[in-house]
Amino acid sequence: MNIKERIIVPLDVPDEQAAIALIERLECVTFWKVGLELFTSTGPKILEVLKSRQKRIFLDLKFHDIPNTVAGATRAAARYGVDLLTIHASSGKDALKAATEAAYVGATDAGVKPPKLIAITLLTSISSRQLAFDLKIPLELPEYAQHMALMAQEMGFDGAVCSPQEVSQLRQTSGDDFLLVCPGVRPTWADKGDQARSLTPAQAFKAGANYLVIGRPITADPNPELAWKRIIEELVT
């Protein structure tokens, strides 16, 4: 897998028209993330657009509910034939186990390959202070993220979303086959925005990340094509 296929660009736009415009402007991008805003706006239609252009899809809906509801949502999403699908690890073991079973059933019924299930450990906008004082979780942030990822792995998940700063430790404890997907990655020349726990793309890959989600440094740039090219060049040199 070349470096371009390991970078996922979010379609964080409000509607189908804006999404298609971005896809066409960044034709070189092969892996796109569809999140809550766009999916709520367009439904599965945007997934059909991406698949018609032979793009890979990270459906980042972050399911978080009781086991029966998580299973139903996962079963439905698995029918779309997406590559990656996210579920909050904090939904608990029963929900995670139900999701693994439902993903297989939904994909099999639709005659497509099951998505890789990716656990959300902790949103990258959450700092150590917020974890302790706002969420009242007594664990240190890296320890909490690792616990969530390993719990999901135990329940049959294929990988986890985590801050790049937790990647190195998670790679050591989860092994080589567990996928680690890192948002909040920021090139040295980009504004960190609301990402509290960030590394550069090169640092994140070196730490053991399989995929990087890089959004605003590319999509918010006045020249997104040039920003994409700049990131790729920094990674291959």
C-alpha positions as a printed Julia matrix, in Angstrom:
237×3 Matrix{Float64}:
   0.0     0.0    0.0
   1.51    3.32  -1.04
   1.48    6.39   1.16
  -1.42    8.05  -0.69
  -3.72    5.12   0.14
  -2.94    5.52   3.86
  -4.2     9.11   4.09
  -7.96    9.6    4.55
  -9.45   12.99   3.73
 -12.73   13.95   5.45
 -15.68   15.12   3.37
 -16.67   17.57   6.1
 -19.03   19.55   3.91
 -22.77   20.24   4.31
 -24.25   18.7    1.18
 -23.79   16.42  -1.83
 -22.96   19.22  -4.25
 -20.11   20.48  -2.09
 -18.87   16.91  -1.57
 -18.76   16.16  -5.3
 -16.95   19.44  -5.95
 -14.26   18.5   -3.43
 -13.95   14.93  -4.74
 -13.48   16.24  -8.26
 -10.98   18.86  -7.16
  -8.93   16.28  -5.28
  -9.06   13.45  -7.81
  -5.77   12.05  -6.5
  -7.35   11.22  -3.11
  -8.42    7.57  -3.0
  -9.75    7.27   0.58
 -12.51    9.56   1.87
 -14.2     9.89   5.26
 -17.94   10.46   5.46
 -19.03   11.76   8.85
 -22.21   12.74  10.62
 -22.86   16.06   8.92
 -22.66   14.84   5.34
 -24.35   11.48   5.94
 -27.22   13.18   7.77
 -27.57   15.55   4.83
 -27.33   13.08   1.94
 -27.89    9.62   3.41
 -26.28    6.71   1.54
 -26.39    8.61  -1.78
 -22.91   10.05  -1.12
 -21.57    6.53  -0.59
 -22.91    5.56  -4.02
 -21.12    8.57  -5.52
 -17.82    7.54  -3.97
 -18.14    3.89  -4.93
 -18.99    4.82  -8.54
 -15.61    6.57  -8.63
 -13.8     3.56  -7.13
 -12.99    5.39  -3.91
 -12.49    3.74  -0.53
 -14.85    4.86   2.25
 -14.39    5.45   5.96
 -17.95    5.76   7.33
 -17.35    7.62  10.56
 -20.76    7.66  12.28
 -19.47    6.74  15.76
 -22.4     4.57  16.85
 -22.97    4.81  20.6
 -26.11    3.22  22.04
 -27.5     0.12  23.73
 -26.35   -3.22  22.23
 -29.53   -3.89  20.25
 -29.5    -0.46  18.63
 -25.77   -0.58  17.87
 -26.26   -4.0   16.28
 -29.12   -2.75  14.11
 -27.22    0.32  12.96
 -24.09   -1.71  12.24
 -26.05   -4.31  10.29
 -27.57   -1.57   8.15
 -24.26    0.23   7.58
 -22.47   -3.01   6.67
 -24.78   -3.39   3.67
 -23.25   -0.29   2.06
 -19.93   -2.03   1.39
 -17.8     0.61   3.1
 -14.22   -0.11   4.15
 -14.13    1.22   7.72
 -16.95    1.85  10.22
 -16.66    3.46  13.66
 -18.35    2.59  16.97
 -17.66    4.1   20.38
 -15.82    1.64  22.63
 -17.55    3.3   25.58
 -20.77    1.64  24.41
 -19.45   -1.38  26.32
 -18.47   -4.97  25.62
 -21.98   -6.21  24.88
 -22.54   -3.55  22.22
 -19.13   -4.15  20.67
 -19.69   -7.89  20.47
 -23.14   -7.35  18.99
 -21.62   -5.05  16.37
 -19.07   -7.63  15.22
 -21.82  -10.19  14.67
 -24.16   -7.7   13.0
 -21.5    -6.44  10.58
 -20.98   -9.94   9.23
 -24.71  -10.59   8.87
 -25.44   -7.27   7.17
 -22.58   -7.58   4.68
 -23.34  -11.22   3.91
 -26.99  -10.44   3.23
 -25.94   -7.68   0.82
 -23.24   -9.77  -0.86
 -20.45   -7.34   0.06
 -17.28   -7.55   2.11
 -17.81   -6.7    5.82
 -16.37   -3.36   6.93
 -13.42   -3.22   9.26
 -14.87   -2.21  12.62
 -12.93    0.6   14.22
 -13.41    1.57  17.87
 -13.45    5.17  19.03
 -11.26    5.26  22.14
 -11.48    8.96  22.99
 -12.17   11.99  20.83
  -8.92   13.78  19.95
 -10.41   17.1   21.09
 -10.49   15.81  24.7
  -7.48   16.82  26.8
  -6.15   15.12  29.92
  -7.68   17.86  32.04
 -11.11   17.44  30.44
 -10.94   13.67  30.88
 -10.3    14.12  34.6
 -12.37   17.17  35.48
 -15.23   17.17  32.96
 -15.74   13.44  32.42
 -14.59   12.43  35.92
 -12.52    9.51  34.61
  -9.7     8.8   37.09
  -7.33    7.14  34.59
  -4.5     8.9   32.8
  -5.45    9.66  29.21
  -3.05    7.18  27.51
  -4.1     4.44  29.93
  -7.8     5.08  29.22
  -7.31    5.07  25.43
  -5.33    1.85  25.61
  -7.97    0.17  27.77
 -10.72    1.08  25.32
  -8.75   -0.12  22.3
  -7.79   -3.46  23.87
 -11.36   -4.04  25.04
 -12.57   -3.55  21.48
  -9.88   -5.85  20.16
 -10.98   -8.5   22.65
 -14.54   -8.2   21.27
 -13.37   -8.84  17.71
 -12.82   -5.31  16.4
 -10.29   -4.74  13.64
  -8.8    -1.52  14.93
  -9.21    1.73  16.81
  -9.21    5.45  16.3
  -6.77    7.14  18.63
  -4.65   10.22  19.02
  -1.26    9.88  17.32
   0.3    10.36  20.74
  -1.18    7.04  21.88
  -0.13    5.1   18.77
   3.29    3.89  19.88
   2.04    2.34  23.11
  -1.06    0.86  21.46
   1.02   -0.69  18.7
   3.18   -2.45  21.28
   0.22   -3.85  23.22
  -2.21   -4.62  20.36
   0.19   -6.23  17.89
   0.84   -5.62  14.2
  -2.56   -6.72  12.83
  -4.68   -4.21  14.77
  -5.45   -1.13  12.64
  -4.67    2.24  14.2
  -6.41    5.21  12.6
  -5.23    8.65  13.67
  -7.13   11.9   13.25
  -5.79   15.12  14.65
  -2.66   14.88  12.52
  -1.23   18.26  11.62
   1.74   19.12   9.37
   4.23   21.52  10.97
   2.93   24.35   8.78
  -0.76   23.87   9.68
  -2.86   25.33  12.49
  -3.68   22.74  15.18
  -7.23   24.07  15.59
  -9.2    22.12  18.24
  -6.92   19.07  18.12
  -5.41   18.87  21.59
  -3.19   15.82  21.03
  -1.49   16.14  17.65
   1.63   14.93  15.82
   2.92   15.51  12.29
   2.08   12.91   9.62
   5.65   11.59   9.56
   5.72   11.27  13.35
   2.36    9.44  13.41
   3.42    6.9   10.77
   6.72    6.36  12.53
   4.86    5.7   15.79
   2.88    2.88  14.14
  -0.27    4.38  12.6
  -1.86    2.52   9.67
  -4.01    5.39   8.46
  -4.04    9.14   9.01
  -7.13   11.34   8.81
  -6.04   14.76   7.58
  -8.79   17.28   7.02
  -8.52   21.01   7.48
  -4.82   21.32   6.52
  -5.96   20.12   3.08
  -9.64   21.02   2.68
  -9.48   24.46   4.33
  -6.39   25.49   2.4
  -6.97   28.04  -0.39
  -5.23   25.54  -2.68
  -6.15   22.06  -1.41
  -4.4    20.31  -4.32
  -1.12   21.97  -3.4
  -1.6    21.18   0.31
  -2.2    17.49  -0.52
   0.89   17.42  -2.73
   2.97   19.12  -0.03
   1.97   16.51   2.59
   2.74   13.6    0.24
   6.11   15.07  -0.71
   7.05   15.51   2.95
   6.23   11.86   3.62
   8.13   10.34   0.69
  11.3    12.39   1.04
